[in-house]
Short mmCIF file of C-alpha atoms in Angstrom, two decimals:
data_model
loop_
_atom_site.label_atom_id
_atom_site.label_comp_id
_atom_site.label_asym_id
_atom_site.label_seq_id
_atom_site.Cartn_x
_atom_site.Cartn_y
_atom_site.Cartn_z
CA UNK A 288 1.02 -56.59 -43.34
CA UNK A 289 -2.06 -54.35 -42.75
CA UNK A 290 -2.09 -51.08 -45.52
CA UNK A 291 -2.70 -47.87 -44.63
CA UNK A 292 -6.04 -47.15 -46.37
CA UNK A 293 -5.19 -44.22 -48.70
CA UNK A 294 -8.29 -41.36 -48.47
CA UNK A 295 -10.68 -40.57 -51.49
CA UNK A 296 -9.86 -38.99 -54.37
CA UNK A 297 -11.06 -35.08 -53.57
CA UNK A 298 -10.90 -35.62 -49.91
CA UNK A 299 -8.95 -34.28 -47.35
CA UNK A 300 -6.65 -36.98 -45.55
CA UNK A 301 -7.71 -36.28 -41.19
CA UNK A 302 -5.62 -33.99 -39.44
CA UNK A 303 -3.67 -35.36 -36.73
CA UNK A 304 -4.73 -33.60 -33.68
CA UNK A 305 -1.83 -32.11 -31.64
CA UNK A 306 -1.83 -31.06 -27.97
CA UNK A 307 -2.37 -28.10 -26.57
CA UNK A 308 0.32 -26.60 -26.00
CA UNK A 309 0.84 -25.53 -22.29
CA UNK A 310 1.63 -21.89 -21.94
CA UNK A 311 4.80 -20.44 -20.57
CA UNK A 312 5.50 -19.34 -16.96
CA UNK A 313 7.21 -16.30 -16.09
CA UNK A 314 8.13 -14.60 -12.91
CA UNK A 315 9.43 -10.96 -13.28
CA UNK A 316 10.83 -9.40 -10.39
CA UNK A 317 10.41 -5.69 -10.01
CA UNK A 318 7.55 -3.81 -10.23
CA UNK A 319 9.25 -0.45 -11.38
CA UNK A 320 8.88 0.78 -15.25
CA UNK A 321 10.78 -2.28 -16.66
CA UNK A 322 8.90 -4.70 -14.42
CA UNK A 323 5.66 -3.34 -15.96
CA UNK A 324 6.59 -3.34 -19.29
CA UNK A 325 7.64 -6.85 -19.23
CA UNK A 326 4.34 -7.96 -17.41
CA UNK A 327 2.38 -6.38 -20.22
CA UNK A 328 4.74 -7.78 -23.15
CA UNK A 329 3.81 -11.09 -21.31
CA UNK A 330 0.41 -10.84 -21.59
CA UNK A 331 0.52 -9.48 -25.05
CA UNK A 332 2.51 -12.80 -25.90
CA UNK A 333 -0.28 -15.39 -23.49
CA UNK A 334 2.17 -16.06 -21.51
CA UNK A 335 1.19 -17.40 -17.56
CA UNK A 336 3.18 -14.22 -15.92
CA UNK A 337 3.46 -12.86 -11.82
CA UNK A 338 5.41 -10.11 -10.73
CA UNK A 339 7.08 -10.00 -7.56
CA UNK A 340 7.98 -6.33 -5.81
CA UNK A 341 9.87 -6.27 -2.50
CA UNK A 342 7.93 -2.96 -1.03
CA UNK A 343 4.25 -1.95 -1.43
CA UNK A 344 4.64 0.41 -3.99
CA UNK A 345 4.94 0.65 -7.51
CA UNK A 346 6.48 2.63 -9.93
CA UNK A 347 10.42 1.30 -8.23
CA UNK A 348 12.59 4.26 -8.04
CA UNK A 349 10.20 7.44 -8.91
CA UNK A 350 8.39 6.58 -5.77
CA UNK A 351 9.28 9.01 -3.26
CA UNK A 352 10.20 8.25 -0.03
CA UNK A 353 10.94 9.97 2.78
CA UNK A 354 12.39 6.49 4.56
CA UNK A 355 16.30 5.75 3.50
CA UNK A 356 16.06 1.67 3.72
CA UNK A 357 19.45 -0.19 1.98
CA UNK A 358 18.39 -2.10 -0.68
CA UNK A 359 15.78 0.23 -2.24
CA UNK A 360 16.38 2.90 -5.23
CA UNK A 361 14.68 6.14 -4.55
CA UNK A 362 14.86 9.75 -6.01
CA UNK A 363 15.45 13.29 -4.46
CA UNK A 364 12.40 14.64 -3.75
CA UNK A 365 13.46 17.72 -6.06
CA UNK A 366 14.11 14.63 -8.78
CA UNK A 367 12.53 16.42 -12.61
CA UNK A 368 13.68 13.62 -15.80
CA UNK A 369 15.99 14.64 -17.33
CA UNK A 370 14.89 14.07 -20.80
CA UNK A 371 11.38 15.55 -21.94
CA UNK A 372 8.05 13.52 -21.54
CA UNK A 373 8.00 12.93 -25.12
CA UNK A 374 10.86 11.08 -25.15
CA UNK A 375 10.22 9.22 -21.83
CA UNK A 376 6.82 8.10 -23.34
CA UNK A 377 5.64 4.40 -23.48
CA UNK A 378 4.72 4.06 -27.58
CA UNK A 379 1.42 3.29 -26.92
CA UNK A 380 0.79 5.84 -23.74
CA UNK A 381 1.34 9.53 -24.57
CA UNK A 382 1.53 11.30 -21.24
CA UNK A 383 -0.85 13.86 -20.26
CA UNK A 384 -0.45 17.29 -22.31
CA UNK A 385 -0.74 18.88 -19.41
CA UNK A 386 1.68 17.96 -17.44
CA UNK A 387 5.19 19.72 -17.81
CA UNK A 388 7.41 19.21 -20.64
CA UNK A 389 10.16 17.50 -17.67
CA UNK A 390 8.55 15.81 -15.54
CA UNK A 391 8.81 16.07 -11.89
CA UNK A 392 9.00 12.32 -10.26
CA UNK A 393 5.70 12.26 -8.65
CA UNK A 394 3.86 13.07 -12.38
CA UNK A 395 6.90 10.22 -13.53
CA UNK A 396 5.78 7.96 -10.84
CA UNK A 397 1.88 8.30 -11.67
CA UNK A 398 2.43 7.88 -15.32
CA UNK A 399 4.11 4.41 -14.64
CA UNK A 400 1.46 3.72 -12.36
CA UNK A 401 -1.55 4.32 -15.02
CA UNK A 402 0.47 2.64 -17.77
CA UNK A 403 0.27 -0.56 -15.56
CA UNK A 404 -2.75 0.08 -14.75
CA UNK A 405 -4.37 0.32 -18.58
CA UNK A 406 -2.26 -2.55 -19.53
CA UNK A 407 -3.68 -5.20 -17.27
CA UNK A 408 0.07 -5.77 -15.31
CA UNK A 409 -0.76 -4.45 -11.94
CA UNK A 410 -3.12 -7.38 -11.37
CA UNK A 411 0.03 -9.29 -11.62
CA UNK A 412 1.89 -7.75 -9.29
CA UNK A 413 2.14 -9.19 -5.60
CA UNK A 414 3.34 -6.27 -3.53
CA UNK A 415 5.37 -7.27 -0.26
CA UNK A 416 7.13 -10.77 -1.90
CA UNK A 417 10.62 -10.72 -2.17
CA UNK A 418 12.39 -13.36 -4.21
CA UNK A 419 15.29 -14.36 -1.91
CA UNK A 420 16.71 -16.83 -4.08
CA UNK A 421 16.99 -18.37 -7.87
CA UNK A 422 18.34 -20.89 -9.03
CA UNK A 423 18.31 -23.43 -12.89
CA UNK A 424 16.26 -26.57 -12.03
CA UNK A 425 18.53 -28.67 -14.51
CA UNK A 426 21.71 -26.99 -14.25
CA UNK A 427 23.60 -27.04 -17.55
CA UNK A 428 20.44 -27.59 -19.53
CA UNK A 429 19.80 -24.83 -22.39
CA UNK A 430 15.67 -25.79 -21.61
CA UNK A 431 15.66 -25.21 -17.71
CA UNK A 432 13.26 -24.24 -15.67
CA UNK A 433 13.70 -22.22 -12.62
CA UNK A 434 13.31 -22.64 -9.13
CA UNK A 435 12.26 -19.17 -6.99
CA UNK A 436 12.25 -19.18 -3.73
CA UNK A 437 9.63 -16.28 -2.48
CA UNK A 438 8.92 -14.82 1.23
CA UNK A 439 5.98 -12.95 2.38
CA UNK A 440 7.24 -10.17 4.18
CA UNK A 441 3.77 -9.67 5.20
CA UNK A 442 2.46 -12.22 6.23
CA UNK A 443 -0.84 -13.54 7.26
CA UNK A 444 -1.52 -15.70 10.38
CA UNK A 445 -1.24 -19.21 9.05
CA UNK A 446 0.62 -18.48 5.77
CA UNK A 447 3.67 -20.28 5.19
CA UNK A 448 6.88 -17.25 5.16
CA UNK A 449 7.97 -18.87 2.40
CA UNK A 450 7.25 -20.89 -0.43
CA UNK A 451 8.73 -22.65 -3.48
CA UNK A 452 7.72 -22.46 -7.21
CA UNK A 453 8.89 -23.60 -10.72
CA UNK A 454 8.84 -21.24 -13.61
CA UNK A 455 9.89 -21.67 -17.32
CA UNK A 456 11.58 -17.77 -17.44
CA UNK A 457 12.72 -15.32 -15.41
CA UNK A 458 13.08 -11.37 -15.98
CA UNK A 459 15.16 -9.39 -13.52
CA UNK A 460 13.80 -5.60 -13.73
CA UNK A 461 15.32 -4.23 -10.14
CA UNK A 462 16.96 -2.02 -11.44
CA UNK A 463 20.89 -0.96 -11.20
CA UNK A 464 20.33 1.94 -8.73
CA UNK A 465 19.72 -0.31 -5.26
CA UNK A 466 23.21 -0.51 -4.08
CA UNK A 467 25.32 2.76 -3.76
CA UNK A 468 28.70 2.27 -5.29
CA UNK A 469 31.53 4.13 -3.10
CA UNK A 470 34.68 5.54 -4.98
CA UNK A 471 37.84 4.34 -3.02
CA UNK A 472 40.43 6.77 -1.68
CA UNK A 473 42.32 7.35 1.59
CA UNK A 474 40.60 8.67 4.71
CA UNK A 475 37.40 7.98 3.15
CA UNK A 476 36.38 4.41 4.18
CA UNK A 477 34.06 2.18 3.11
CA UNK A 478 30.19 2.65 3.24
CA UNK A 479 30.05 1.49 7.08
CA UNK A 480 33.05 4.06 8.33
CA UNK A 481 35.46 1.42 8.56
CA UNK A 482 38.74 3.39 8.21
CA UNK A 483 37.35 6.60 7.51
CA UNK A 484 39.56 9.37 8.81
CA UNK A 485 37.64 12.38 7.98
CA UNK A 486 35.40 13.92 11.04
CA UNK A 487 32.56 15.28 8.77
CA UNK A 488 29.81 13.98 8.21
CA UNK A 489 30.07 11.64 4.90
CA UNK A 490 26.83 10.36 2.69
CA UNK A 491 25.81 9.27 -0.36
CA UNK A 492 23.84 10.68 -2.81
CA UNK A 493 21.49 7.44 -2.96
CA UNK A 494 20.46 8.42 1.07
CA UNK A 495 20.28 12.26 0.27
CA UNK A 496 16.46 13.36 0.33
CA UNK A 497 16.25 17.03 0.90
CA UNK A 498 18.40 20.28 1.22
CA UNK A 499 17.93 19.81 5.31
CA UNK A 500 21.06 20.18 7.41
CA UNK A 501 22.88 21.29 4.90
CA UNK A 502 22.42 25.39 5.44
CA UNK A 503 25.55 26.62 5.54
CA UNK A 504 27.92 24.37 5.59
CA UNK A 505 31.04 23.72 3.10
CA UNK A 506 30.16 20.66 0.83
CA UNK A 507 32.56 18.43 -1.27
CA UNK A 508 30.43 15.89 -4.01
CA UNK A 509 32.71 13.27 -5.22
CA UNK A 510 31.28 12.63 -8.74
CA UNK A 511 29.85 14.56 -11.93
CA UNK A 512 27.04 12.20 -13.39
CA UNK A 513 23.11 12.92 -12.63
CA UNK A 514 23.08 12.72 -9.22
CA UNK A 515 26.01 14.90 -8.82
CA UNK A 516 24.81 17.74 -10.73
CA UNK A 517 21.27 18.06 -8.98
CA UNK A 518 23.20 18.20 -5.50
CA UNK A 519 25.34 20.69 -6.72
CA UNK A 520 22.44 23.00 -7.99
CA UNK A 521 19.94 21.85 -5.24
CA UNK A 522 22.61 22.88 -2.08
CA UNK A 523 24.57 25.56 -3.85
CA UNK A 524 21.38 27.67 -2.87
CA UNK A 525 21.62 26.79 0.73
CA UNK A 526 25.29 25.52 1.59
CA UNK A 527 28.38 27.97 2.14
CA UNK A 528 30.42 26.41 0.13
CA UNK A 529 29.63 23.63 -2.75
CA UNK A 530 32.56 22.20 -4.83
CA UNK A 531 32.76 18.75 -7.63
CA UNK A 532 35.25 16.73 -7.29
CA UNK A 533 35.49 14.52 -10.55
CA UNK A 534 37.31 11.08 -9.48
CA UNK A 535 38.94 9.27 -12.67
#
């Protein structure tokens, strides 16, 4: 049998070189203030990392929009935080002192903007590329990777609509404000008008933008969270009538 030839005396036995180790690759989906702060918590960690946002905008919700498209969070344009700019605040990004102790959402929206922009995670973003599908590569497996399926909803003239790719993590940020959620009660229907016996005109406060069309008239909101309050202040200076119904 061969021995093992045993090193000096004062020297160090040779290391045993290891392989590099190949780095981690994460898709996060959203580009809103989660989706940014998990790009930049990637990059602060090495990790390979791409963000994927549906529309062409960041900043998700605080981005004001004038267009009402289903799918896609948006504020009132009359949207201020409701908690102070100090206690909004990224750690490591104090917002500007001169900006207004409660924000309004287009300083909110800018302030995302620049922290992704300081950070490095906007060059990580692809703007336009919805991730229509996800999926365990090894289903059952506690070390799966993940299969995306991504589309181009713009896409260029001989780009594929669609294509395929692997990645070790994924990290939903889109939110919990995309899809309205409609309380249930007789005569009201369901969010198409299917069985709605009412003859006014019904909405919800995800699709309300402005004050317009609503001079004058007698309004009922159904609800008493964040959204309902604004509505209530916003219209009671232009509607007839504004009452709060609180639905258990």
């Amino acid at each position: 049998m061969t021995s093992i030839p045993k090193a000096a005396a004062g020297t160090r036995a040779p290391a045993l070189e290891t392989p590099p180790r190949r780095r981690q690759r994460v898709a996060v989906i959203g580009a809103g203030a989660s989706g940014l702060t998990a790009v930049k918590a990637c990059l602060e960690e090495g990790l390979d990392v791409v963000c994927y946002e549906r529309t062409d905008v960041l900043a998700g919700l605080w981005h004001y929009t004038e267009t009402v498209e289903r799918g896609r969070a948006c504020v009132m344009r009359s949207t201020v935080i409701n908690s102070s700019k100090e206690m909004s605040a990224f750690s490591d990004f104090p917002p500007d002192d001169k900006l207004p102790n409660y924000m309004h959402n287009s300083h909110m929206a800018r302030y995302i903007v620049d922290y992704g922009s300081r950070s490095g995670a906007i060059e990580k973003v692809r703007l336009r590329h919805e991730v229509a599908d996800v999926r365990p590569t090894r289903p059952g497996c506690e070390d799966t990777t993940w299969t995306l399926r991504v589309r181009r909803l713009d896409c260029r003239e001989g780009e594929d609509q669609e294509f395929v790719e692997e990645r070790d993590a994924v990290m939903l940020c889109t939110g919990h404000h995309a899809h309205p959620l409609w309380p249930r009660f007789k005569g009201l229907g369901d969010e198409r008008g299917e069985g709605r016996v009412f003859a006014g005109r019904v909405m919800h406060s995800q699709d309300y933008r402005t004050s317009r069309g609503f001079e004058d008239r007698q309004v009922l909101i159904v609800g008493v969270g964040n959204s309902a309050g604004d509505l209530a202040v916003e219209l009671g200076g232009v509607a007839e009538q504004v009452r709060e119904l609180f639905v258990d």
